Short mmCIF file of C-alpha atoms in Angstrom, two decimals:
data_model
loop_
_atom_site.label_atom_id
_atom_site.label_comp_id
_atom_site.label_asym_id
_atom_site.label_seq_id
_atom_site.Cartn_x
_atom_site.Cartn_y
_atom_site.Cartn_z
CA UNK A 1 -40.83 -3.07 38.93
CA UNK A 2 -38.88 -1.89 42.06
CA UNK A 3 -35.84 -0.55 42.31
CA UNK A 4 -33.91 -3.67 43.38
CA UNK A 5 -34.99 -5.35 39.98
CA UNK A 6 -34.10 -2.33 38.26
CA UNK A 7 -30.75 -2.90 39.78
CA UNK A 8 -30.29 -6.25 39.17
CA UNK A 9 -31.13 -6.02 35.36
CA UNK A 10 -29.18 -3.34 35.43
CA UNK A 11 -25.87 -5.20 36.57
CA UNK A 12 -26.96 -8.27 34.03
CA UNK A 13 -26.77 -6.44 31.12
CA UNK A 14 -23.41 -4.48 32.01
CA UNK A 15 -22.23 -8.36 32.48
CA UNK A 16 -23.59 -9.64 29.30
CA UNK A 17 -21.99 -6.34 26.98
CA UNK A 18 -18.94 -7.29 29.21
CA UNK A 19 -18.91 -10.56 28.12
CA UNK A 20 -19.49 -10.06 24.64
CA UNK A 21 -17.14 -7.80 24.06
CA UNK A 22 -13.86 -9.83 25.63
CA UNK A 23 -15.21 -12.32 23.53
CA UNK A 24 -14.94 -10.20 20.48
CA UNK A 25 -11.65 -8.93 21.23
CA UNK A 26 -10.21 -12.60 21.99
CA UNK A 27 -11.67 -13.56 19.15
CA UNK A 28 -9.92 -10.96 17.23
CA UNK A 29 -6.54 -11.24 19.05
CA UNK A 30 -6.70 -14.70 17.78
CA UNK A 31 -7.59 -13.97 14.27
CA UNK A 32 -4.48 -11.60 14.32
CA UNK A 33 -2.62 -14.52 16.38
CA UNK A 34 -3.37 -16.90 13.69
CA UNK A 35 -1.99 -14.55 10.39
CA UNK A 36 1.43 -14.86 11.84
CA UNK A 37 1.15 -18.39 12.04
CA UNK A 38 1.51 -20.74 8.60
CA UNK A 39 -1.30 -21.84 7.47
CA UNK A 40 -1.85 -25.19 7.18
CA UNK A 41 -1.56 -26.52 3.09
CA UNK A 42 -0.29 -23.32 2.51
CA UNK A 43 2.35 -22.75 -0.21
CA UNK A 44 5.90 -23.38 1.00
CA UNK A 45 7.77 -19.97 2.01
CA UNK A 46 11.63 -19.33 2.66
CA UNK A 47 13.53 -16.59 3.12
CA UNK A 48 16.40 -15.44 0.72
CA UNK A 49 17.42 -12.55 -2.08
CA UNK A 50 15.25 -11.50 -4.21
CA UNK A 51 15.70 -8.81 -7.25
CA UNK A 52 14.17 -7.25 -10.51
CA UNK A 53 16.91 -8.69 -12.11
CA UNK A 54 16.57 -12.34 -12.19
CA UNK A 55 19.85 -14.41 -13.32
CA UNK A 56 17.98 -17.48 -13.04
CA UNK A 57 15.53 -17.00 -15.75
CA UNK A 58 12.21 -16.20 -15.61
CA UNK A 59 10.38 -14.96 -12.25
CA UNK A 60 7.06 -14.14 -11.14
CA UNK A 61 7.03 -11.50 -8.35
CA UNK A 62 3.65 -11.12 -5.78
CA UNK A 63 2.49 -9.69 -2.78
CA UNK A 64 2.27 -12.96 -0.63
CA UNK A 65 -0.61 -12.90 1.19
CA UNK A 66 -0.21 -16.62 2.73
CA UNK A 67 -1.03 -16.23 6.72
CA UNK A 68 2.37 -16.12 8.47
CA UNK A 69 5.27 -13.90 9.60
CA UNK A 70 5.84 -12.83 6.04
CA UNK A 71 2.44 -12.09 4.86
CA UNK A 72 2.50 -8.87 2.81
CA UNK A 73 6.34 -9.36 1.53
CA UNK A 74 6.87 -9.39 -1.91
CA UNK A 75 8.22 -12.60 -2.81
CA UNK A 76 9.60 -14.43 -6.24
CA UNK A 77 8.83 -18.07 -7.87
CA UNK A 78 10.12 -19.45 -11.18
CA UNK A 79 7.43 -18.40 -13.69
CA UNK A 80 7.23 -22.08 -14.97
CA UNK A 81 6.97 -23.06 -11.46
CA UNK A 82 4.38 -20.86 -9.87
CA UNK A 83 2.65 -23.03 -7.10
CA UNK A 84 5.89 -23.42 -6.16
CA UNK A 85 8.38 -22.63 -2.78
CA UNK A 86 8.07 -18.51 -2.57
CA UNK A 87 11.75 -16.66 -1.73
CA UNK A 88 10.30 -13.98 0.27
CA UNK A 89 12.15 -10.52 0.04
CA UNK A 90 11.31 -8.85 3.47
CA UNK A 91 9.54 -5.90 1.96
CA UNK A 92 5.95 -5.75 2.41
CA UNK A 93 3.87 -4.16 0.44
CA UNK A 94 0.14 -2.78 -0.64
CA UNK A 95 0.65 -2.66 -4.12
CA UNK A 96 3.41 -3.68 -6.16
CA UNK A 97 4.54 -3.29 -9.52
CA UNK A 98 8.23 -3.45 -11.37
CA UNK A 99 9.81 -3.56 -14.72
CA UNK A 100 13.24 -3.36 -16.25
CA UNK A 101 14.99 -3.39 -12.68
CA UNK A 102 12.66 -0.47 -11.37
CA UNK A 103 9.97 -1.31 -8.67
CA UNK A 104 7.09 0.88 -6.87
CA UNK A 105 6.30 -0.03 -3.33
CA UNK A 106 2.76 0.96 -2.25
CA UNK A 107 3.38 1.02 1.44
CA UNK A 108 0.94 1.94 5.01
CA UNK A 109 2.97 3.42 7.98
CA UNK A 110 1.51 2.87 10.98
CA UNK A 111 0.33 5.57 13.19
CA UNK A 112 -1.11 5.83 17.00
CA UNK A 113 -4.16 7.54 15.44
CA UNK A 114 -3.99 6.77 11.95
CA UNK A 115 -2.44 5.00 8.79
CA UNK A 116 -0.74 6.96 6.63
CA UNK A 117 0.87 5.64 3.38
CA UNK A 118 3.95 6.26 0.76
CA UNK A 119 5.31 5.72 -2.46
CA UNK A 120 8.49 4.01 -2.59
CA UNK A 121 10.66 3.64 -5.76
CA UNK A 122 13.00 0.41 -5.94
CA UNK A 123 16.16 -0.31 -7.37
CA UNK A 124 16.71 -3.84 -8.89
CA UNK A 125 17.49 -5.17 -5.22
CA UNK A 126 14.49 -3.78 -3.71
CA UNK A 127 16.27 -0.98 -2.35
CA UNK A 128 15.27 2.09 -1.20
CA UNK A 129 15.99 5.39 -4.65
CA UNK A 130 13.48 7.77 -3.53
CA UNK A 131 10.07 7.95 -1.78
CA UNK A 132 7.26 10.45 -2.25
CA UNK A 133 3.88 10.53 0.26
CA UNK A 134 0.98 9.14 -1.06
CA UNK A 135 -2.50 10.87 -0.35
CA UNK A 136 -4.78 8.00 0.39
CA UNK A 137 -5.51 4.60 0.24
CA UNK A 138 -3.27 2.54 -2.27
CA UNK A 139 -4.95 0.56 -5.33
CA UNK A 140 -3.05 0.74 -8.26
CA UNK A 141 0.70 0.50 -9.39
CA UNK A 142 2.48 0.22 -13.10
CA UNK A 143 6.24 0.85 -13.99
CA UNK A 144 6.85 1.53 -17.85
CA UNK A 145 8.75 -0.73 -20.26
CA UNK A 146 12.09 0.80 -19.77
CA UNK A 147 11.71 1.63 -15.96
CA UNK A 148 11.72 5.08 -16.04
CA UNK A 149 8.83 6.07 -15.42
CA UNK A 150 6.00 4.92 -12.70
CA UNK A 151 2.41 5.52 -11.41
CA UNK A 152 0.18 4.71 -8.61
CA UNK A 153 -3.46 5.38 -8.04
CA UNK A 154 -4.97 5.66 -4.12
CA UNK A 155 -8.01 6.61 -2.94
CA UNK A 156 -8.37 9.59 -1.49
CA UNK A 157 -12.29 9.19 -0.04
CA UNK A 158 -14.24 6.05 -0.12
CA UNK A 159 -12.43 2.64 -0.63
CA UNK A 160 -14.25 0.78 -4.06
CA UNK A 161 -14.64 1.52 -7.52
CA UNK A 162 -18.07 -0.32 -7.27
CA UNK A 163 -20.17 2.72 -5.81
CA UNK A 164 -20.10 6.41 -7.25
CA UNK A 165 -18.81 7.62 -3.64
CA UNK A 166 -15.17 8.08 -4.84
CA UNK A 167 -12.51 9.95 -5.24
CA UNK A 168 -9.11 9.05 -6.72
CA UNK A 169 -5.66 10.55 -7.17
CA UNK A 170 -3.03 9.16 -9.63
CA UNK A 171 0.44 10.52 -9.84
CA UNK A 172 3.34 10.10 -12.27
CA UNK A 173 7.05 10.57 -11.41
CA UNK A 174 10.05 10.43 -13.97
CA UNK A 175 12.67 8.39 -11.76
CA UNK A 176 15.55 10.12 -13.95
CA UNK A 177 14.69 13.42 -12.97
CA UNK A 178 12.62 12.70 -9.87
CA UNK A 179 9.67 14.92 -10.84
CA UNK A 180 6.39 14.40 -10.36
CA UNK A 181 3.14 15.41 -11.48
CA UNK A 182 1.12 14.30 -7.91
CA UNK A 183 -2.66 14.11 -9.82
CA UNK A 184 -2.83 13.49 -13.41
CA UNK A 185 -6.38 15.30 -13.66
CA UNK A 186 -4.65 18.24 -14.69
CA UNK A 187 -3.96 17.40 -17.67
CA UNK A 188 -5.59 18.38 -20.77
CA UNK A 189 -8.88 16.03 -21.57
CA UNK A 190 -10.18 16.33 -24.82
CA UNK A 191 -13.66 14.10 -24.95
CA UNK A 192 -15.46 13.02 -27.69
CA UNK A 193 -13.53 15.48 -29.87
CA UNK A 194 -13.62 18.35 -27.65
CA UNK A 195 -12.04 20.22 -24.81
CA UNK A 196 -13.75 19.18 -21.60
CA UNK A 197 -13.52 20.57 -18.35
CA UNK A 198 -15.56 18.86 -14.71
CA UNK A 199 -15.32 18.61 -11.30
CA UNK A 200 -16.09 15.48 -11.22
CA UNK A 201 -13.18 13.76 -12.94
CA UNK A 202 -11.50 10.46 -11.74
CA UNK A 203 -7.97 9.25 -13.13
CA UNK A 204 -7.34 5.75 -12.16
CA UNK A 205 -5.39 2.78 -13.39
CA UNK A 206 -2.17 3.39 -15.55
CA UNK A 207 -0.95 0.93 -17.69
CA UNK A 208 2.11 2.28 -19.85
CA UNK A 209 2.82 2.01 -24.23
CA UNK A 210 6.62 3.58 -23.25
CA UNK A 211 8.17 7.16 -22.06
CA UNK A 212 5.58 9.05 -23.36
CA UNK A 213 2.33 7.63 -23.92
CA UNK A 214 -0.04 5.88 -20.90
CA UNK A 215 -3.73 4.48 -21.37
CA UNK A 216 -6.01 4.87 -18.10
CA UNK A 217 -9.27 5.40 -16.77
CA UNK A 218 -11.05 8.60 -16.95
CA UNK A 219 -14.84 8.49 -14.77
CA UNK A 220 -16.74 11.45 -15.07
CA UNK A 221 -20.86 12.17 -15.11
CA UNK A 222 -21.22 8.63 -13.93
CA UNK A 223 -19.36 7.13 -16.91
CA UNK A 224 -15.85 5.62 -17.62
CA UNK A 225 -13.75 6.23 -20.54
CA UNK A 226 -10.33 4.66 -21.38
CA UNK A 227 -7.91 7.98 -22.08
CA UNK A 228 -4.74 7.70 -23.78
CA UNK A 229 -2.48 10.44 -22.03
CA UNK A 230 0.59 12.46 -23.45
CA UNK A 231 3.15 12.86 -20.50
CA UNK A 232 5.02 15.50 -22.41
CA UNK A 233 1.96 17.23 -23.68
CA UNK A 234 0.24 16.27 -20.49
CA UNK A 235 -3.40 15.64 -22.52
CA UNK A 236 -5.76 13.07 -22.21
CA UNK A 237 -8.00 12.08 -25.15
CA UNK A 238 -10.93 9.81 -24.68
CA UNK A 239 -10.86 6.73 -27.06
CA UNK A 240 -13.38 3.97 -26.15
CA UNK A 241 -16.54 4.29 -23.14
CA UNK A 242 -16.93 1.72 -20.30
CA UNK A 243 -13.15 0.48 -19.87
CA UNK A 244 -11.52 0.74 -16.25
CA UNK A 245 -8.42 -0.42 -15.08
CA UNK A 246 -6.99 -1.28 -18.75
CA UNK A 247 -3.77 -3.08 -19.22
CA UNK A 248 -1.73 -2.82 -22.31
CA UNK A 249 -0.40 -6.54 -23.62
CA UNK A 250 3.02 -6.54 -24.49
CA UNK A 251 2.95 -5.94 -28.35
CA UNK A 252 1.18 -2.74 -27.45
CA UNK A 253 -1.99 -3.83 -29.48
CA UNK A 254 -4.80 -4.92 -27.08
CA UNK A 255 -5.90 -3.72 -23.71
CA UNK A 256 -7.35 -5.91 -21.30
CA UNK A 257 -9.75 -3.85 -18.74
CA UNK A 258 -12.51 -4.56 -16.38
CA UNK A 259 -16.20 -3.89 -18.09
CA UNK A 260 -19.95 -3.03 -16.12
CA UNK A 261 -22.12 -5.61 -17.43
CA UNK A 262 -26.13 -4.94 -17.43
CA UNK A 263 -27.74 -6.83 -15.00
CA UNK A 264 -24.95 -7.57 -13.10
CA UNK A 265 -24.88 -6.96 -8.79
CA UNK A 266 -24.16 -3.79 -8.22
CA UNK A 267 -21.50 -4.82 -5.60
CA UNK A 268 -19.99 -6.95 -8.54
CA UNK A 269 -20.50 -5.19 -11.63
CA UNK A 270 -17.45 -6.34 -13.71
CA UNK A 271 -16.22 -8.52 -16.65
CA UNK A 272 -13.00 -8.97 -17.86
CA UNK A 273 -12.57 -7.64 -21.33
CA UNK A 274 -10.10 -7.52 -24.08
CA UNK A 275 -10.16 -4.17 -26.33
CA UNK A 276 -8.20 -4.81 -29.99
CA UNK A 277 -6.93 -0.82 -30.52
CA UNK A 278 -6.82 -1.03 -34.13
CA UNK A 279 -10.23 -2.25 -35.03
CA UNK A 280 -11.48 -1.04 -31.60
CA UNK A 281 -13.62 -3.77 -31.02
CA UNK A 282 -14.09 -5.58 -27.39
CA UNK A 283 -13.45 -9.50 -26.82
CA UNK A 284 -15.00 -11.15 -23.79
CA UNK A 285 -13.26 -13.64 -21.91
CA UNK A 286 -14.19 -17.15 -20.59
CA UNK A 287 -13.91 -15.30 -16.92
CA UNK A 288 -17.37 -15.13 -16.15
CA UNK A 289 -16.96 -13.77 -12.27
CA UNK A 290 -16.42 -10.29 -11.47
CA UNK A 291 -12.94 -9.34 -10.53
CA UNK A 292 -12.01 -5.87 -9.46
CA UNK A 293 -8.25 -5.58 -10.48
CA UNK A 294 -6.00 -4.29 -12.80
CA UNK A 295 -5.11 -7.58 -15.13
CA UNK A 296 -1.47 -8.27 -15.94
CA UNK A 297 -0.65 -9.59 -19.33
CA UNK A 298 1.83 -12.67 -18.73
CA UNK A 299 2.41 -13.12 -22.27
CA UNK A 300 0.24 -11.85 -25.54
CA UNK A 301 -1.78 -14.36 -25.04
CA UNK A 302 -2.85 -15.06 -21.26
CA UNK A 303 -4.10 -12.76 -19.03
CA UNK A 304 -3.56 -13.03 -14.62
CA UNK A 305 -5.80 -11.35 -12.28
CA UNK A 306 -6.70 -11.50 -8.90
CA UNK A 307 -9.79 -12.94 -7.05
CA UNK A 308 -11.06 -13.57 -3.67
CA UNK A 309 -9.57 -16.35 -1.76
CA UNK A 310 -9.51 -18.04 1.29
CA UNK A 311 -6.71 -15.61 2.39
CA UNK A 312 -7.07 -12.54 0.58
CA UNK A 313 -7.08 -12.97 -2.70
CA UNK A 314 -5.52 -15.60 -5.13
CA UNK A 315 -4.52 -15.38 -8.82
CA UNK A 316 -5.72 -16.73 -11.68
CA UNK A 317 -5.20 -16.87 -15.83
CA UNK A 318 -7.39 -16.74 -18.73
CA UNK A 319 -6.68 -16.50 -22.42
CA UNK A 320 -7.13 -13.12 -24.18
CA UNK A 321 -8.92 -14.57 -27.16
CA UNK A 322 -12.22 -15.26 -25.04
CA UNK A 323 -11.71 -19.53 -25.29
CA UNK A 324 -10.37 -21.71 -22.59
CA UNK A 325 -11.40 -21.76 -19.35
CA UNK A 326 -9.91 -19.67 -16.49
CA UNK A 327 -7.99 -21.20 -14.05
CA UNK A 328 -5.82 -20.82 -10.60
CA UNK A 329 -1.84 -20.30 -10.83
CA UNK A 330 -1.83 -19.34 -7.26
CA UNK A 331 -2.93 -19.18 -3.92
CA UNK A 332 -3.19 -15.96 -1.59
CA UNK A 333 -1.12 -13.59 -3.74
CA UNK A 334 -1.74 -10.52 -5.10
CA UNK A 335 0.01 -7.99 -7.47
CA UNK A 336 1.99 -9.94 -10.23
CA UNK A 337 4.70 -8.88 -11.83
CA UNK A 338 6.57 -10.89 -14.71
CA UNK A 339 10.30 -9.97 -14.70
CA UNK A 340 13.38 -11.92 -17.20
#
């Protein structure tokens, strides 16, 4: 081969990389193009006010995820009316949660070289009370019954709960006072009976019982545990091995959590379970796919979650007894919260 050829190749392959990669980056300018356009069948979207403290009965707040200019704002249906026209707030959001006219905004700020994200507390118009920085990437969210306290879990390194290369952080902050405990594993853990102490432990998922008492995740030596923590004693006491993400229903009885399965993809390890916390024993539901979210509880009996869809994600419900059969209530939305 002379030189000449060696030339010529030479300039063909500089065109071909050239031409695959405007192709990738048109294709990905119109990917980004297309999420601020509507998408066609899409759920009907409007602009207007929305707030924690509904005068018009029951709502049913989300992240909406529907392709368009106000993809990531939270946004508010009737509850009885879910598939129907969202009133979109102008907030966006990561994660969302609110309760008793108190929200917490999960939110990304932009930067030239990197994201960086906060915690935002709401008031019951979705405004602004105080904001603290978060320390990674955001996951999980809860408010308590009476709004006074919240919590939000991010990841700090690695970005899924499926693997065992994680790390998590989960803070508390009392909005009376304004303080903060920024990572819950210092508390206290008593396991099994006794004081235990690792390096290795992960806090994730808060779901609140009232001002005092929380239920979460605690991972450590390749296990999960569901903890119930004392905010004034700040301890931790396992109860119950293999729960993650739990979610307390609202007569503070049962606790609906995601569950490892044997023989289950390691990429999609989870059911979702119901755990009664008298009798301690575990309920599976109809929901046979693996979902990895933090279930709400719309009622005692019913359970909504999030799954994969077309745009994101979508939400569906499920009874809590472990009959019926799961179904959608709605299309690319994420991070429910019942309010009224």
């Amino acid at each position: 081969m002379n030189r000449t050829t060696r030339l010529v190749i030479l300039l063909a392959a500089v065109v071909l990389l050239g031409t695959v990669g405007t192709a990738a980056v048109l294709r990905a300018a119109d990917r980004s193009d297309a999420r601020d356009q509507d998408q066609a069948g899409g759920p009907p979207v409007r602009t207007g006010a929305v707030a924690l403290q509904p005068s018009g009965g029951r709502q049913l707040l989300v992240r909406n995820l529907a392709w368009g200019p106000h993809r990531d704002e939270i946004a508010a249906v009737p509850a009885n009316r879910p598939a129907g026209p969202r009133t979109v707030s102008g907030l966006k959001c990561l994660r969302f949660h609110a309760a008793a006219a108190t929200g917490i905004c999960l939110q990304a700020e932009h930067g030239a070289l990197q994201d960086t994200y906060r915690a935002v507390v709401l008031d019951s118009h979705l405004h602004e009370r105080h904001h603290f920085p978060a320390a990674g990437i955001p996951t999980r969210a809860r408010v308590s019954p009476s709004g006074h306290l919240v919590a939000w879990t991010v990841f700090v390194s690695g970005d899924s709960y499926a693997g065992t290369n994680f790390s998590t952080r989960t803070a508390l902050v009392d909005t009376r006072t304004w303080a903060i405990d920024a990572n819950v594993e210092s508390f206290a853990v008593t396991k099994d009976g006794r004081p235990y102490h690792a390096s290795d432990i992960n806090i994730w998922g808060v779901t609140f019982a009232d001002d005092h008492r929380f239920y979460a995740t605690l991972a450590t030596g390749g296990r999960t545990h569901l903890v119930r923590g004392d905010v004034t004693a700040r301890t931790l006491t396992t109860l119950h091995r293999n729960v993650e993400c739990p979610s307390l229903s609202p007569d503070g009885t049962r606790l609906a959590y995601k569950k490892r399965v044997a023989h289950a993809s390691p990429d999609a390890p989870w059911r979702l379970y119901v755990l009664d916390l008298r009798s301690m024993t575990e309920t599976a539901t109809t929901e046979h796919r693996s979902l990895d979210d933090q279930a709400l509880w719309a009622n005692n009996s019913t359970l909504v979650y999030a799954l994969p869809g077309d745009y994101g994600s979508d939400l569906w419900t499920v009874p809590a007894d472990g009959k019926g059969t799961p179904r959608r209530l709605m299309t690319s939305a994420l991070a429910p919260a019942y309010l009224g």
